[in-house]
XYZ file of C-alpha atoms in Angstrom:
594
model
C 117.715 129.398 79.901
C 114.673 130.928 81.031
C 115.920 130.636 85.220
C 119.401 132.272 84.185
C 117.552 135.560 83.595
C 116.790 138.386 85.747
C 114.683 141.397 85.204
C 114.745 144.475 87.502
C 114.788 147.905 88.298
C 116.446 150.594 90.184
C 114.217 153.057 92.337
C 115.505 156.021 94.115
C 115.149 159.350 95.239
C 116.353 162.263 92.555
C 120.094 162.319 93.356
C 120.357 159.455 95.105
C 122.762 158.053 93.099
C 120.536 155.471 90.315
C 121.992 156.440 87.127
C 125.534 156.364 88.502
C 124.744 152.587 89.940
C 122.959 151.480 86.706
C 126.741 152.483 85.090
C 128.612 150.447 87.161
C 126.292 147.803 86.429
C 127.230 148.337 83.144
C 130.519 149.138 83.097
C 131.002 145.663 85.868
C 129.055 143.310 83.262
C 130.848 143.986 80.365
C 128.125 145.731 78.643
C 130.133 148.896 77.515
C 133.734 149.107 77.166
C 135.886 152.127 79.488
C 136.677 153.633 76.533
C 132.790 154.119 75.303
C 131.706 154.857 79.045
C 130.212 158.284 79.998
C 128.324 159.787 82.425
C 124.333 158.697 82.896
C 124.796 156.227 79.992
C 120.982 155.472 80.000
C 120.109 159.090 80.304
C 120.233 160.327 76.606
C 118.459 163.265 76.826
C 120.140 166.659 77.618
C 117.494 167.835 79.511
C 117.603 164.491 81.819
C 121.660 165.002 82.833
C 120.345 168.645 83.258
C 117.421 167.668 85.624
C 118.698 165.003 87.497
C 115.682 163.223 86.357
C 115.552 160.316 83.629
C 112.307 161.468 81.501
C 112.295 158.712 78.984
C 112.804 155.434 80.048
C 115.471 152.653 78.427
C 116.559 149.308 79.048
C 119.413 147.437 79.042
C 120.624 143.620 78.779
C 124.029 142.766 80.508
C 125.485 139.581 81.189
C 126.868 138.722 84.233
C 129.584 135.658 84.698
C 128.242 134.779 88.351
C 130.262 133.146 91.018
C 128.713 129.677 90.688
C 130.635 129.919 87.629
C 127.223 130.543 85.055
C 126.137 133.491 82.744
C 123.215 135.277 83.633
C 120.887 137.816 82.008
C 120.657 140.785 83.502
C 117.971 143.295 81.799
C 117.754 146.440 83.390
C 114.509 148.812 82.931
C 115.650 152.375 84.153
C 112.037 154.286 84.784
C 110.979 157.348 84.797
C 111.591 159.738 88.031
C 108.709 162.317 88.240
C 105.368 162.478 89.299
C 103.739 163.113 86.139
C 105.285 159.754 84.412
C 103.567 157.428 87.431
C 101.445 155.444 84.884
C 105.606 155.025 82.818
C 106.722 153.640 86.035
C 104.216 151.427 86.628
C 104.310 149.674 83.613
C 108.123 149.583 83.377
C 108.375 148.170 87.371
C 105.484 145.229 86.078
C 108.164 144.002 83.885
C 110.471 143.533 86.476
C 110.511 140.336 89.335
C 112.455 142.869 91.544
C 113.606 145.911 92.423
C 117.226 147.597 93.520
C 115.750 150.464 96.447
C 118.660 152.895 96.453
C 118.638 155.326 99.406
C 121.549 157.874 100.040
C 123.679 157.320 103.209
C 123.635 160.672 103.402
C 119.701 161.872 103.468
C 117.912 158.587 104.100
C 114.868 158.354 103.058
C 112.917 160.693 100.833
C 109.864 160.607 100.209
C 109.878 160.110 96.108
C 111.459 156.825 97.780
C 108.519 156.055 99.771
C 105.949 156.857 96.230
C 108.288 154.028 94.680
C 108.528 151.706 97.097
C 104.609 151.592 97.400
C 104.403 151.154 94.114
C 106.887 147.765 93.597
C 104.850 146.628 96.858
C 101.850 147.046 95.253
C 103.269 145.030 92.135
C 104.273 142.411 93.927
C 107.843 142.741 93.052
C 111.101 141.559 95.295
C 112.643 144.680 97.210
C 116.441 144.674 97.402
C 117.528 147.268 100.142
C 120.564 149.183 99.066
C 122.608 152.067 100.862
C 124.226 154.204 98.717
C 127.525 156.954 99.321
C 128.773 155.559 101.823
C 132.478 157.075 101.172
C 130.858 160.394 102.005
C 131.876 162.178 105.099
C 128.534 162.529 106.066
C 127.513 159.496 105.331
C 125.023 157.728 108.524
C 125.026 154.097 107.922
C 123.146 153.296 111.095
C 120.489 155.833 110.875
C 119.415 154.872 107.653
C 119.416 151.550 108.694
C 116.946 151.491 110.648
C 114.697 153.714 108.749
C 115.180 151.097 106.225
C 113.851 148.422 109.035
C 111.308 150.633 110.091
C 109.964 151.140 106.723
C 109.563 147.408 106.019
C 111.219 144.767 108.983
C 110.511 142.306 106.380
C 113.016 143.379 104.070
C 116.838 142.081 103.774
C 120.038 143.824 105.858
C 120.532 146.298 103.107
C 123.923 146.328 100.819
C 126.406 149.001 101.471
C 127.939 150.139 98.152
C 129.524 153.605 96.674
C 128.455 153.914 93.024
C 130.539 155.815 92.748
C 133.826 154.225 93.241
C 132.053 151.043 92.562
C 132.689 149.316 96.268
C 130.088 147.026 97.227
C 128.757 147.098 93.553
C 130.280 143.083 92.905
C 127.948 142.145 96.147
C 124.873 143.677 95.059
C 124.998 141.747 91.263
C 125.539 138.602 93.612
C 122.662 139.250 95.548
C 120.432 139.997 92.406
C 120.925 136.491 90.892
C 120.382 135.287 94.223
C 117.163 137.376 95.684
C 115.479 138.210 92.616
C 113.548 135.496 91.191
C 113.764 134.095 87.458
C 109.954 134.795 85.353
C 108.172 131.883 85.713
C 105.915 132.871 82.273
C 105.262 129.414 79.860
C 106.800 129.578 76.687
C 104.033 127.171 75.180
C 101.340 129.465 75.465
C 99.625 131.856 73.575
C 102.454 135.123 72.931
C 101.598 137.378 75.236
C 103.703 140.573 75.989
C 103.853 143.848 77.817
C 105.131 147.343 75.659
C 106.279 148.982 78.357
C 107.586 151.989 76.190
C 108.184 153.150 72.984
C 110.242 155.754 70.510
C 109.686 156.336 66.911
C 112.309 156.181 64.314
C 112.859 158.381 61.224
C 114.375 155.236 59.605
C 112.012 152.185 60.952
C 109.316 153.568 62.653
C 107.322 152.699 65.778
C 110.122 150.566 67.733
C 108.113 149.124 70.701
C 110.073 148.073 73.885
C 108.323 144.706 74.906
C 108.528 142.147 77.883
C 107.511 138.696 77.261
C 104.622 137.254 79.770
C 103.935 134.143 77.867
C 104.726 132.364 74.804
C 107.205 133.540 72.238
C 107.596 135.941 69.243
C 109.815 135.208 66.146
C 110.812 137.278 63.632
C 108.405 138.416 60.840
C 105.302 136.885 62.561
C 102.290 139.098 62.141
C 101.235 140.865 65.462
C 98.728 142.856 66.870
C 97.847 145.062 69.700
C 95.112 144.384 71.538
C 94.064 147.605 72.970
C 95.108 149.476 70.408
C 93.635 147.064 67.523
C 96.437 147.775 65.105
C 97.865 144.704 62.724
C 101.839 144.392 61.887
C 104.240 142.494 60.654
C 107.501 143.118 62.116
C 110.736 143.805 59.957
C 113.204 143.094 63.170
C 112.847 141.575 66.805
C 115.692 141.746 68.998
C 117.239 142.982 72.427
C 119.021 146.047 73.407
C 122.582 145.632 74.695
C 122.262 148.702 74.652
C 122.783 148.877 71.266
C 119.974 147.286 69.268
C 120.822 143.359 68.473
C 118.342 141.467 66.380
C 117.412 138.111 67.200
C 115.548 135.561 65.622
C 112.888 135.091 68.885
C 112.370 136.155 72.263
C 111.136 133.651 74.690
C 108.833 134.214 77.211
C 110.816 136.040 80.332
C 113.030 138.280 78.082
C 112.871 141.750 77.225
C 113.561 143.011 74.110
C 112.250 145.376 70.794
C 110.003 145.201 68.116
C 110.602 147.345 65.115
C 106.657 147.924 64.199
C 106.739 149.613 60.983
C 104.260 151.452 61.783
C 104.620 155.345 61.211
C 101.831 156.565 63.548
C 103.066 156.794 67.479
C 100.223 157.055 68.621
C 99.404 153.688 67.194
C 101.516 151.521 69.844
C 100.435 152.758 73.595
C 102.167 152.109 76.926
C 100.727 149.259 78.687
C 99.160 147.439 75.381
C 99.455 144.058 74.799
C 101.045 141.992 72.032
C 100.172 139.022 70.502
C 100.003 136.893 67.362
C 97.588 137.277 64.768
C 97.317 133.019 64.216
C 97.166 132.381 67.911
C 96.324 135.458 70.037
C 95.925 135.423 73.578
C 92.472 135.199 75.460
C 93.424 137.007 78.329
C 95.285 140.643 77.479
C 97.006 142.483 80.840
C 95.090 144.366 82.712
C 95.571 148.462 83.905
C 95.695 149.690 80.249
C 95.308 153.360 80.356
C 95.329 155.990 77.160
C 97.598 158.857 77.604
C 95.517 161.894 78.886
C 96.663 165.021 78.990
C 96.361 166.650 82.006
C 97.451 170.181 81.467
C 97.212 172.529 78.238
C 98.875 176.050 76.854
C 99.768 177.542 73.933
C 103.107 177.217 72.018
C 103.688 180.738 69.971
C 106.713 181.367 67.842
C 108.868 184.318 69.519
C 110.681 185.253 65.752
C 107.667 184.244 63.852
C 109.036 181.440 62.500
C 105.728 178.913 62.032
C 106.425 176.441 60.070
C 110.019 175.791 61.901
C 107.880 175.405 64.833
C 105.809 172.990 63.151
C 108.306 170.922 62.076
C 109.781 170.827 66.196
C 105.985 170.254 67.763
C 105.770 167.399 64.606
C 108.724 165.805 65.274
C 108.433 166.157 69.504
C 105.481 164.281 68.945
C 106.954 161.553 67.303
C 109.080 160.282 69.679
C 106.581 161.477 72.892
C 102.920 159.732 72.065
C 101.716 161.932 75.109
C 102.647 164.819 74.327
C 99.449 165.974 71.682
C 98.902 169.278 70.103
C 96.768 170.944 67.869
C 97.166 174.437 65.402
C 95.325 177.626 67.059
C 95.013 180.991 65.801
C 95.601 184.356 68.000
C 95.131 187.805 67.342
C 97.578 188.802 68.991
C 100.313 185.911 68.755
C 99.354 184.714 65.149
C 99.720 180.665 64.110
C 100.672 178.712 67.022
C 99.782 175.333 68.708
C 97.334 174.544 71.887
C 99.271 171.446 73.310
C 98.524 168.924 76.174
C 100.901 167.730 78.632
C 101.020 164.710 81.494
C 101.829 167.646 83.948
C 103.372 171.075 84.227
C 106.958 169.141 84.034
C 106.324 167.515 81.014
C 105.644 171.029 79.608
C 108.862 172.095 80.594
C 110.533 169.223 79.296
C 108.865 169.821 75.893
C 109.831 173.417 75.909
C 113.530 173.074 76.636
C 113.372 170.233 74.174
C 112.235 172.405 71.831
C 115.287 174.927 72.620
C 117.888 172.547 72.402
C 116.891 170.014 69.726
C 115.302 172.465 67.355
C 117.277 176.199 68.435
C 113.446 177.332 68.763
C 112.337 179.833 71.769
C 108.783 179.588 71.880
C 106.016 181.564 74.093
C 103.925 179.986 76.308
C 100.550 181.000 77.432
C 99.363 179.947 80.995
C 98.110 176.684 81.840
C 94.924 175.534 81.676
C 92.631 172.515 82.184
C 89.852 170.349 80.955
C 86.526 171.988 82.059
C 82.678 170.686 80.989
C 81.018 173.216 80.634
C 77.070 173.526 80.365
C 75.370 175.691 78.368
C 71.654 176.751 78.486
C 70.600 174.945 75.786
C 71.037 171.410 76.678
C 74.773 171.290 75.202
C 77.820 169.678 77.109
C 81.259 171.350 75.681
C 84.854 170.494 77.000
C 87.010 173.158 76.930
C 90.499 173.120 77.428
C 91.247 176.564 75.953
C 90.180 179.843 77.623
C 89.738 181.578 73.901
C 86.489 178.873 73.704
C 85.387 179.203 76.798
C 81.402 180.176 76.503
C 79.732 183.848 77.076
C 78.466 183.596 80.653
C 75.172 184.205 79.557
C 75.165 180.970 77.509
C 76.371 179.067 80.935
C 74.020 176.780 83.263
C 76.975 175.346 85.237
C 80.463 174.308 85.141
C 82.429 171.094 85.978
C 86.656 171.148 86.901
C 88.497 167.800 87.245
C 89.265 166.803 90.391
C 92.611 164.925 91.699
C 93.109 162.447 94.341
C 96.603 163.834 96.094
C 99.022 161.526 97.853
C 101.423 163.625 99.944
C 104.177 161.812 101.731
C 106.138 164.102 104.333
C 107.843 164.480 107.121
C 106.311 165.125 110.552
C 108.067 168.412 110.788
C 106.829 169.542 107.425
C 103.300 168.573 108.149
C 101.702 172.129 109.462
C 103.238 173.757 106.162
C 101.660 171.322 103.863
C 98.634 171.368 105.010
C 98.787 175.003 105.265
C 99.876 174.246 101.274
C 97.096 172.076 100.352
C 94.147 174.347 102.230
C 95.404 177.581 100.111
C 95.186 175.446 96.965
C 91.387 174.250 97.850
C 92.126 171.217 98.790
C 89.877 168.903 100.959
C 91.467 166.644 103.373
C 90.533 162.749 103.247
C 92.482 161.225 105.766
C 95.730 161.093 107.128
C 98.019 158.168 108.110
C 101.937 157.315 109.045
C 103.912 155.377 106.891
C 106.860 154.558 109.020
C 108.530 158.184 110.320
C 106.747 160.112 107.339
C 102.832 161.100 107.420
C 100.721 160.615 104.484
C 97.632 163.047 103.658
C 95.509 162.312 101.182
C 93.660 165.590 99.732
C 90.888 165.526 96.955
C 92.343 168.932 95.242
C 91.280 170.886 91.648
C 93.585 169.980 88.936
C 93.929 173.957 87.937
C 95.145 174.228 91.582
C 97.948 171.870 91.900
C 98.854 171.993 87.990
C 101.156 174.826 87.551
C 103.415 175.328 90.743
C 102.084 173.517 93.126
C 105.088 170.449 92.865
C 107.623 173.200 93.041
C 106.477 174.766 96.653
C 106.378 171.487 97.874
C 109.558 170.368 97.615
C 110.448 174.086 98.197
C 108.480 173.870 101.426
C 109.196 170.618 103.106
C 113.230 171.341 101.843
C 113.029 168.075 99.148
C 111.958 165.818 101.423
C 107.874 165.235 100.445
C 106.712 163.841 97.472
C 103.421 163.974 95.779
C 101.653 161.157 93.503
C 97.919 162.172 91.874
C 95.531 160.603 89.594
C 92.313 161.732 88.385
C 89.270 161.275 90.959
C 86.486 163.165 89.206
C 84.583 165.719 87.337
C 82.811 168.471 90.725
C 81.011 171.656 90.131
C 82.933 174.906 90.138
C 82.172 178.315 90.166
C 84.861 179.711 88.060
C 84.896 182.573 85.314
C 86.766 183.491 82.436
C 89.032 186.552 82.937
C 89.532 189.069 79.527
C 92.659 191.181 79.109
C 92.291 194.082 77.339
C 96.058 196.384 76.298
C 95.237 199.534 74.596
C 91.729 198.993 73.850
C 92.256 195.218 71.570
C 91.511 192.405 73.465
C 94.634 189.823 73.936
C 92.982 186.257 73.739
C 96.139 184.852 74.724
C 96.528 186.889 78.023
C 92.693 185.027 79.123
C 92.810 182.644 81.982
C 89.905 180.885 84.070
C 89.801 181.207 87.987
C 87.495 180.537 90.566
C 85.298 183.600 90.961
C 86.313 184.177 95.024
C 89.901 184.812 93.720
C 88.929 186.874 90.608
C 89.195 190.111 91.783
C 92.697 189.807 93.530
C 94.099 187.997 90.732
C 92.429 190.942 88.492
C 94.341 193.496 90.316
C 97.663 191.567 90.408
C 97.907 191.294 86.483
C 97.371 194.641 85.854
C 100.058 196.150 88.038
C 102.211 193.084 86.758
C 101.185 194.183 82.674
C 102.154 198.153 83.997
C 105.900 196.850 84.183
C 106.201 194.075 81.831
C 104.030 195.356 78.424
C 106.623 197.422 76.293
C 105.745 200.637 76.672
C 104.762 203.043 73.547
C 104.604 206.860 73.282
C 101.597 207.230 74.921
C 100.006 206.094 77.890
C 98.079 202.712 77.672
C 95.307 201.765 79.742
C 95.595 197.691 80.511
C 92.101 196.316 81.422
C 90.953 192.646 83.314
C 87.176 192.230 82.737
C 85.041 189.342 84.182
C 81.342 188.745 82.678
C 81.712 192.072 80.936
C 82.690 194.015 83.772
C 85.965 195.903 84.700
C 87.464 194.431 87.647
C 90.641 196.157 87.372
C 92.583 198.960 85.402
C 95.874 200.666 85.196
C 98.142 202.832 82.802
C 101.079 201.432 80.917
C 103.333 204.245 81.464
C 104.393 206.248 78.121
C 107.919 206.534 76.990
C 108.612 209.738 77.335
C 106.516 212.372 79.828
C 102.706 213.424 79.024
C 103.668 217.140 77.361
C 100.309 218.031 78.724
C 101.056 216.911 82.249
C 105.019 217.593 82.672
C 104.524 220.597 84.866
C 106.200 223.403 82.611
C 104.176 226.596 82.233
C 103.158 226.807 78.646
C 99.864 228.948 77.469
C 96.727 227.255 77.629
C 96.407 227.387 73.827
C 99.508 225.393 73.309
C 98.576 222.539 76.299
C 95.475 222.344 74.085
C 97.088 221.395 71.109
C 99.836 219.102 72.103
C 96.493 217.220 74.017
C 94.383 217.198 69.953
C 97.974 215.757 68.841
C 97.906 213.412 71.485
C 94.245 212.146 71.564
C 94.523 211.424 67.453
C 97.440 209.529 67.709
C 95.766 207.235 71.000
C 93.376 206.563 69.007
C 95.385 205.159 66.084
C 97.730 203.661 68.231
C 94.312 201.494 69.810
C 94.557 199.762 66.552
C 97.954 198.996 66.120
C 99.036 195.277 67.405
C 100.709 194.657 70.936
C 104.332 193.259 71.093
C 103.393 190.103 73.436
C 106.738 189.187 75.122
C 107.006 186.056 77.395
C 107.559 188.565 80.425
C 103.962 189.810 79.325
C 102.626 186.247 79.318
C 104.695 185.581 82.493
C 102.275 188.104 83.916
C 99.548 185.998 84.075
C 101.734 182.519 84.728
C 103.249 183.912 87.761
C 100.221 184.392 89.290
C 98.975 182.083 91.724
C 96.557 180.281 90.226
């Protein structure tokens, strides 16, 4: 049974056509009926059909009545397709023998396609060459091609299909039971097997998506994971199809779920191992990695409503074991939560998530990072939230994590990213070509590259670079807190941490931003950016209405004096009254170039 099965993946571009092949698949294998078909069947998230991109990964088994007249297994892992879910793709791609490299007919290839392709390389895995669109007008078989050849000469003539239509679609599930080899694991060893994702349950729990290396795994055996060192016995086993099916074992080669039990997500981790409690395996997989968050802000509720943001952020976290959050307090926000990301995408992901799956519009503070900080006396603190970040006095030195940046681009993008990478601090390694694209890798600061730096990118080089990262080190940084002051009350959400050379343009930036985006009062407002206790920069919020001391008419000087005694008492109450923080206020300090 075990050579009649085939596990693989599709790679490609954004937009290059994978979700529409991987429903073809489906729809060609029998796996969903035309009537129950839709659009990006294995993208079930609104904000994946929205993005283009598929954020959480699924998997599918079809089965495929081949030409040689035999069924196969055909279990497709869809992956990730951003930057900040590499480690996801990784682990999903190791449970695969091969992958299906889709490249449009129309753009070639892009350089996300490049950041895959390393990475099934790297892993070993069988590449399957596939053009895609080739019905288009401006489709250019030839040309892409030979970038194709040029890229790897060892790879097969690729497969011309249109998804779309579904031509060429019958030749490419020939040539999968054909060029992508069976798993070769031993079904009379020691269980062994890969959890290559997961999603929590309201109903069941922790259900763990699994790929068996060795052995086998039946049905209510106790389990644990290695890494993780949590114990279970599972209530169901089974495969997804892609409906959940239970089974009474998987086998060593197929893919399937376990329904865990377990209630904590953050109990079963990506890239654990699995194994029997009676006979557990001596040798676990290796490149297990803990989620770390990368990048941190501040969730606030815009209508006040806490604990329906609680509930969201509680159940977000569920179903995302990377996504991790804490409560914080703010003067001027009230309750929220200080949350940690993968990347400034996986913020926005959480965020719109938040909006559509739980009607909640929350404010977001800038983006921040992971610093060590060293005090005086001998301590070591890591802050990841401005609001705790140390009195300079108290400060010996400071320590910002460090990225090592993989930019693939094209030749004729190369002076502009470059140009990118240099205005973002970064340091240039080496450079290299990787068939008509160059690759620079940059050691950069994380608080550089984590908020907008993807965007201009792919803004600059028109879509066509890509950018992979993982975390190099821990350097010494000369940064400072900045502290906003509106009206005289400090606004511990509006404080940020930049590198002291930029501190005193950024200074002046936020104020005149604040000047147009704080909602104005009666009077005039003075909004204030101090570093280390000193005033960098200062401007007036506008009033409402004009100054009656300063609007020009020609009253007696007794009467200017008393309209400015009226005014001066009610400035000074008005210092103690609360701002309204809107997000265009917090926007203030996130649209600043960080």
């Amino acid at each position: 049974m075990q050579d009649r099965i085939r596990n693989f993946a599709i790679i490609a571009h954004i937009d290059h056509g994978k979700s529409t092949l991987a429903d073809r698949i489906m729809e060609m294998t029998d796996t969903v009926s035309l009537r129950d078909s839709t659009d990006q069947q294995l993208d079930n998230l609104s904000v994946e059909k929205a993005h283009g991109v598929t954020v959480k990964s699924r998997t599918v088994q079809n089965c495929y009545h081949a030409k040689d007249g035999q069924d196969y297994i055909y279990q497709l892992i869809d992956t990730p397709g951003h930057v900040d879910f590499s480690y996801e793709v990784e682990k999903s791609l190791t449970a695969c023998e091969g992958v299906l490299l889709l490249v449009d007919a129309t753009q070639g290839i892009q350089a996300q396609t490049l950041a895959n392709y390393q990475i099934a390389k790297d892993t070993s895995l069988i590449i399957l060459p596939i053009i895609n669109k080739i019905d288009s007008p401006n489709a250019d078989v030839e040309k892409v091609t030979r970038e194709i050849q040029n890229l790897d000469n060892t790879l097969s003539k690729p497969l011309l299909i249109s998804a779309k239509t579904g031509q060429g679609v019958s030749e490419v599930l020939e040539a999968i039971r054909l060029a992508i080899p069976a798993p070769k694991g031993k079904i009379d060893e020691p269980l062994k097997a890969l959890v290559f994702d997961s999603f929590y349950d309201s109903y069941k729990g922790v259900v763990a998506l699994i790929r068996i290396i060795e052995g086998k795994l039946k049905s209510h055996q106790k389990v644990q994971f290695v890494h993780g060192q949590v114990y279970t016995k599972p209530t169901e086993i089974g495969v997804l199809t892609p409906d959940m099916q239970a089974t009474q074992e998987l086998k060593a080669g197929e893919v399937g779920y376990v329904i865990t039990g377990l209630k904590d997500p953050k109990s079963v981790i990506v890239g654990d191992t699995l194994t029997t409690v009676a006979n557990p395996t001596k040798r676990p997989l290796a490149g297990y990695q803990k989620p770390q968050s990368m990048v941190f802000a501040s969730f606030y509720s815009k209508d006040k409503e806490d604990e329906k943001l609680k509930a969201g952020i509680e159940k977000l976290g569920l179903n995302d074991p990377s996504f991790q959050f804490q409560p914080t307090q703010s003067e001027a926000m009230g309750v929220g939560f200080h949350c940690g990301f993968l990347g400034m995408f996986h913020l926005q992901i959480i965020r719109e998530r938040l909006k559509e799956e739980f009607q909640l519009d929350v404010l977001t503070t800038a983006p921040s990072v992971t610093y060590h900080v060293f005090t005086k006396n001998g301590e070591q603190l890591s802050i990841s939230h401005p609001v705790h970040f140390p009195d300079f006095s108290q400060i010996k030195s400071v320590q910002e994590p460090y990225m090592a940046a993989k930019i693939i681009t094209p030749s004729d993008s190369l002076g502009a990213m470059m140009q990118l990478a240099e205005q973002h601090k970064g340091n240039l390694v080496d450079m290299g070509n990787q068939g008509e694209y160059v690759v620079l890798n940059y050691e950069m600061p994380l608080s550089k590259i984590s908020y907008d730096f993807f965007d201009k990118l792919k803004s600059q080089s028109h879509g066509y670079a890509s950018l992979e990262t993982h975390f190099l080190n821990y350097q010494d940084a000369d940064v400072v807190k900045v502290e906003v002051a509106i009206n005289y009350v400090n606004v511990d959400a509006l404080s940020f941490i930049v590198h002291r050379d930029e501190a005193h343009e950024m200074t002046q930036k936020l104020v005149h931003k604040l000047k147009y985006s704080v909602p104005r009062q009666l009077y005039p407002m003075p909004a204030q950016a101090a570093v280390e206790g000193k005033v960098l920069a200062r401007v007036d919020i506008p009033p409402l209405r004009k100054n009656a001391a300063v609007n020009g008419e020609k009253r007696s000087i007794s009467k200017k004096q008393a309209l400015l005694r009226r005014q001066n008492i009610n400035k000074r109450q008005a210092a103690g009254n609360s701002i309204t923080i809107t997000q265009e206020v917090l926007d203030s300090v996130l649209s600043l170039e960080l």
